[in-house]
Amino acid sequence: MTLRMMRRLGAIAILAVGAVHLQQYLGGGYRSIPTIGPLFLLNAVSSGVIAIGLLAPIERMLHRRRAELMTGLLAGAGVAIAGGSLVALFVSENGTLFGFSETGYRTVIVLAIIAEALAVVLLAPVAAVSLKRAASGSSAPGMTRAVTTP
């Protein structure tokens, strides 16, 4: 699987993470839960922004090094959102999180776990490779760099 494909699939996965949180915020009653409700809304909005950024043709808009940096940062943010959501769910299933406790693995929770795990697995390598390329100044395979002679 290519890095570009992982980026696109990871964007779809993080979009699914946000969609699940938005659905639970709007239709699942989470809107009325103090602290947790606003966090669900924040998750939905930030997931949408990250997904749009990852799906955007960044390489056409920015210089290669900046495009790699932006891709790496967006993918890293996606990993943080998805990973944080998984940890928060685990904590709420096994105790309380901000006074809230979740019980049982309803379909929506299983979907969230799948989307979050996929987002982490797909976006972590994208973040690592893109940030490494940005730091070293190397370009993606198939792209050439100008060679300067003294």
mmCIF file of C-alpha atoms in Angstrom:
data_model
loop_
_atom_site.group_PDB
_atom_site.id
_atom_site.type_symbol
_atom_site.label_atom_id
_atom_site.label_comp_id
_atom_site.label_asym_id
_atom_site.label_seq_id
_atom_site.Cartn_x
_atom_site.Cartn_y
_atom_site.Cartn_z
ATOM 1 C CA MET A 1 0.000 0.000 0.000
ATOM 2 C CA THR A 2 1.432 3.374 -0.971
ATOM 3 C CA LEU A 3 1.823 6.259 1.436
ATOM 4 C CA ARG A 4 -0.626 8.311 -0.627
ATOM 5 C CA MET A 5 -3.246 5.559 -0.359
ATOM 6 C CA MET A 6 -2.634 5.279 3.390
ATOM 7 C CA ARG A 7 -3.096 9.031 3.678
ATOM 8 C CA ARG A 8 -6.412 8.937 1.790
ATOM 9 C CA LEU A 9 -7.754 5.909 3.673
ATOM 10 C CA GLY A 10 -6.577 7.425 6.960
ATOM 11 C CA ALA A 11 -8.443 10.618 6.100
ATOM 12 C CA ILE A 12 -11.609 8.604 5.531
ATOM 13 C CA ALA A 13 -11.072 6.768 8.817
ATOM 14 C CA ILE A 14 -10.616 10.010 10.787
ATOM 15 C CA LEU A 15 -13.693 11.403 9.054
ATOM 16 C CA ALA A 16 -15.597 8.338 10.292
ATOM 17 C CA VAL A 17 -14.280 8.996 13.811
ATOM 18 C CA GLY A 18 -15.682 12.509 13.646
ATOM 19 C CA ALA A 19 -18.967 11.323 12.143
ATOM 20 C CA VAL A 20 -19.527 8.854 14.985
ATOM 21 C CA HIS A 21 -18.807 11.532 17.573
ATOM 22 C CA LEU A 22 -21.086 14.031 15.834
ATOM 23 C CA GLN A 23 -23.901 11.488 15.623
ATOM 24 C CA GLN A 24 -23.552 10.702 19.318
ATOM 25 C CA TYR A 25 -23.429 14.408 20.163
ATOM 26 C CA LEU A 26 -26.534 15.268 18.116
ATOM 27 C CA GLY A 27 -28.594 12.090 18.372
ATOM 28 C CA GLY A 28 -27.113 10.020 21.160
ATOM 29 C CA GLY A 29 -27.763 12.369 24.037
ATOM 30 C CA TYR A 30 -24.113 13.278 24.618
ATOM 31 C CA ARG A 31 -24.860 16.966 24.056
ATOM 32 C CA SER A 32 -26.268 17.227 27.576
ATOM 33 C CA ILE A 33 -23.313 15.571 29.343
ATOM 34 C CA PRO A 34 -21.050 18.184 30.944
ATOM 35 C CA THR A 35 -17.478 18.205 29.599
ATOM 36 C CA ILE A 36 -18.003 15.021 27.544
ATOM 37 C CA GLY A 37 -20.578 16.657 25.252
ATOM 38 C CA PRO A 38 -18.327 19.550 24.224
ATOM 39 C CA LEU A 39 -15.424 17.113 23.804
ATOM 40 C CA PHE A 40 -17.527 15.007 21.414
ATOM 41 C CA LEU A 41 -18.330 18.123 19.390
ATOM 42 C CA LEU A 42 -14.665 19.185 19.405
ATOM 43 C CA ASN A 43 -13.688 15.693 18.237
ATOM 44 C CA ALA A 44 -16.198 15.868 15.370
ATOM 45 C CA VAL A 45 -15.087 19.302 14.189
ATOM 46 C CA SER A 46 -11.356 18.658 14.506
ATOM 47 C CA SER A 47 -11.677 15.273 12.778
ATOM 48 C CA GLY A 48 -13.464 16.952 9.879
ATOM 49 C CA VAL A 49 -10.794 19.632 9.558
ATOM 50 C CA ILE A 50 -8.001 17.042 9.631
ATOM 51 C CA ALA A 51 -9.761 14.845 7.050
ATOM 52 C CA ILE A 52 -10.279 17.775 4.683
ATOM 53 C CA GLY A 53 -6.636 18.759 5.070
ATOM 54 C CA LEU A 54 -5.442 15.237 4.353
ATOM 55 C CA LEU A 55 -7.677 14.943 1.295
ATOM 56 C CA ALA A 56 -6.643 18.338 -0.075
ATOM 57 C CA PRO A 57 -3.981 18.466 -2.818
ATOM 58 C CA ILE A 58 -1.387 19.987 -0.493
ATOM 59 C CA GLU A 59 1.454 19.089 -2.854
ATOM 60 C CA ARG A 60 0.017 21.409 -5.497
ATOM 61 C CA MET A 61 -0.433 24.289 -3.072
ATOM 62 C CA LEU A 62 2.840 24.273 -1.148
ATOM 63 C CA HIS A 63 6.529 23.775 -1.795
ATOM 64 C CA ARG A 64 7.525 20.106 -1.375
ATOM 65 C CA ARG A 65 9.155 20.469 2.033
ATOM 66 C CA ARG A 66 6.261 22.476 3.423
ATOM 67 C CA ALA A 67 3.767 20.049 1.895
ATOM 68 C CA GLU A 68 5.550 17.157 3.633
ATOM 69 C CA LEU A 69 5.548 19.090 6.907
ATOM 70 C CA MET A 70 1.856 19.936 6.608
ATOM 71 C CA THR A 71 0.973 16.348 5.698
ATOM 72 C CA GLY A 72 2.998 15.053 8.638
ATOM 73 C CA LEU A 73 1.394 17.473 11.073
ATOM 74 C CA LEU A 74 -2.118 16.719 9.837
ATOM 75 C CA ALA A 75 -1.525 12.964 9.984
ATOM 76 C CA GLY A 76 0.013 13.319 13.455
ATOM 77 C CA ALA A 77 -2.999 15.308 14.620
ATOM 78 C CA GLY A 78 -5.249 12.578 13.220
ATOM 79 C CA VAL A 79 -3.300 9.963 15.177
ATOM 80 C CA ALA A 80 -3.609 12.073 18.331
ATOM 81 C CA ILE A 81 -7.367 12.489 17.904
ATOM 82 C CA ALA A 82 -8.008 8.817 17.141
ATOM 83 C CA GLY A 83 -5.591 7.537 19.775
ATOM 84 C CA GLY A 84 -6.942 9.949 22.363
ATOM 85 C CA SER A 85 -10.476 8.836 21.571
ATOM 86 C CA LEU A 86 -9.510 5.196 22.042
ATOM 87 C CA VAL A 87 -7.851 5.934 25.380
ATOM 88 C CA ALA A 88 -10.809 8.024 26.538
ATOM 89 C CA LEU A 89 -13.222 5.256 25.598
ATOM 90 C CA PHE A 90 -11.115 2.687 27.421
ATOM 91 C CA VAL A 91 -11.012 4.876 30.535
ATOM 92 C CA SER A 92 -14.773 5.512 30.451
ATOM 93 C CA GLU A 93 -15.486 1.788 29.971
ATOM 94 C CA ASN A 94 -13.295 0.801 32.918
ATOM 95 C CA GLY A 95 -13.963 3.691 35.272
ATOM 96 C CA THR A 96 -15.003 7.294 34.915
ATOM 97 C CA LEU A 97 -13.829 10.101 32.685
ATOM 98 C CA PHE A 98 -14.822 13.570 33.901
ATOM 99 C CA GLY A 99 -17.512 11.854 35.970
ATOM 100 C CA PHE A 100 -18.864 9.940 32.963
ATOM 101 C CA SER A 101 -18.922 6.169 32.617
ATOM 102 C CA GLU A 102 -19.693 4.201 29.443
ATOM 103 C CA THR A 103 -21.107 0.680 29.621
ATOM 104 C CA GLY A 104 -21.314 -1.992 26.961
ATOM 105 C CA TYR A 105 -20.127 -2.166 23.405
ATOM 106 C CA ARG A 106 -23.072 -0.961 21.346
ATOM 107 C CA THR A 107 -22.738 -0.949 17.569
ATOM 108 C CA VAL A 108 -21.761 2.711 17.516
ATOM 109 C CA ILE A 109 -18.930 2.071 19.981
ATOM 110 C CA VAL A 110 -17.639 -0.846 17.924
ATOM 111 C CA LEU A 111 -17.716 1.364 14.810
ATOM 112 C CA ALA A 112 -15.822 4.074 16.689
ATOM 113 C CA ILE A 113 -13.173 1.600 17.848
ATOM 114 C CA ILE A 114 -12.704 0.273 14.304
ATOM 115 C CA ALA A 115 -12.465 3.768 12.784
ATOM 116 C CA GLU A 116 -10.082 4.991 15.501
ATOM 117 C CA ALA A 117 -7.819 1.943 15.220
ATOM 118 C CA LEU A 118 -7.733 2.231 11.428
ATOM 119 C CA ALA A 119 -6.931 5.937 11.628
ATOM 120 C CA VAL A 120 -4.002 5.272 13.973
ATOM 121 C CA VAL A 121 -2.639 2.368 11.911
ATOM 122 C CA LEU A 122 -2.959 4.233 8.613
ATOM 123 C CA LEU A 123 -1.909 7.731 9.658
ATOM 124 C CA ALA A 124 1.024 6.955 11.991
ATOM 125 C CA PRO A 125 3.326 5.866 9.132
ATOM 126 C CA VAL A 126 2.179 8.818 7.034
ATOM 127 C CA ALA A 127 3.081 11.191 9.856
ATOM 128 C CA ALA A 128 6.444 9.544 10.499
ATOM 129 C CA VAL A 129 7.570 9.407 6.861
ATOM 130 C CA SER A 130 6.279 12.876 5.979
ATOM 131 C CA LEU A 131 7.890 14.528 8.996
ATOM 132 C CA LYS A 132 11.155 12.698 8.329
ATOM 133 C CA ARG A 133 11.118 13.887 4.718
ATOM 134 C CA ALA A 134 10.339 17.447 5.796
ATOM 135 C CA ALA A 135 13.173 17.422 8.343
ATOM 136 C CA SER A 136 15.720 15.971 5.936
ATOM 137 C CA GLY A 137 14.554 17.980 2.955
ATOM 138 C CA SER A 138 14.141 14.845 0.884
ATOM 139 C CA SER A 139 11.284 14.524 -1.534
ATOM 140 C CA ALA A 140 8.724 11.850 -2.168
ATOM 141 C CA PRO A 141 9.615 9.001 -4.520
ATOM 142 C CA GLY A 142 9.245 10.048 -8.109
ATOM 143 C CA MET A 143 10.008 13.677 -7.375
ATOM 144 C CA THR A 144 13.372 15.094 -8.276
ATOM 145 C CA ARG A 145 15.328 17.658 -6.372
ATOM 146 C CA ALA A 146 17.421 20.321 -7.970
ATOM 147 C CA VAL A 147 21.129 19.579 -7.671
ATOM 148 C CA THR A 148 23.363 22.574 -7.249
ATOM 149 C CA THR A 149 27.018 22.548 -8.189
ATOM 150 C CA PRO A 150 29.592 24.767 -6.579
#
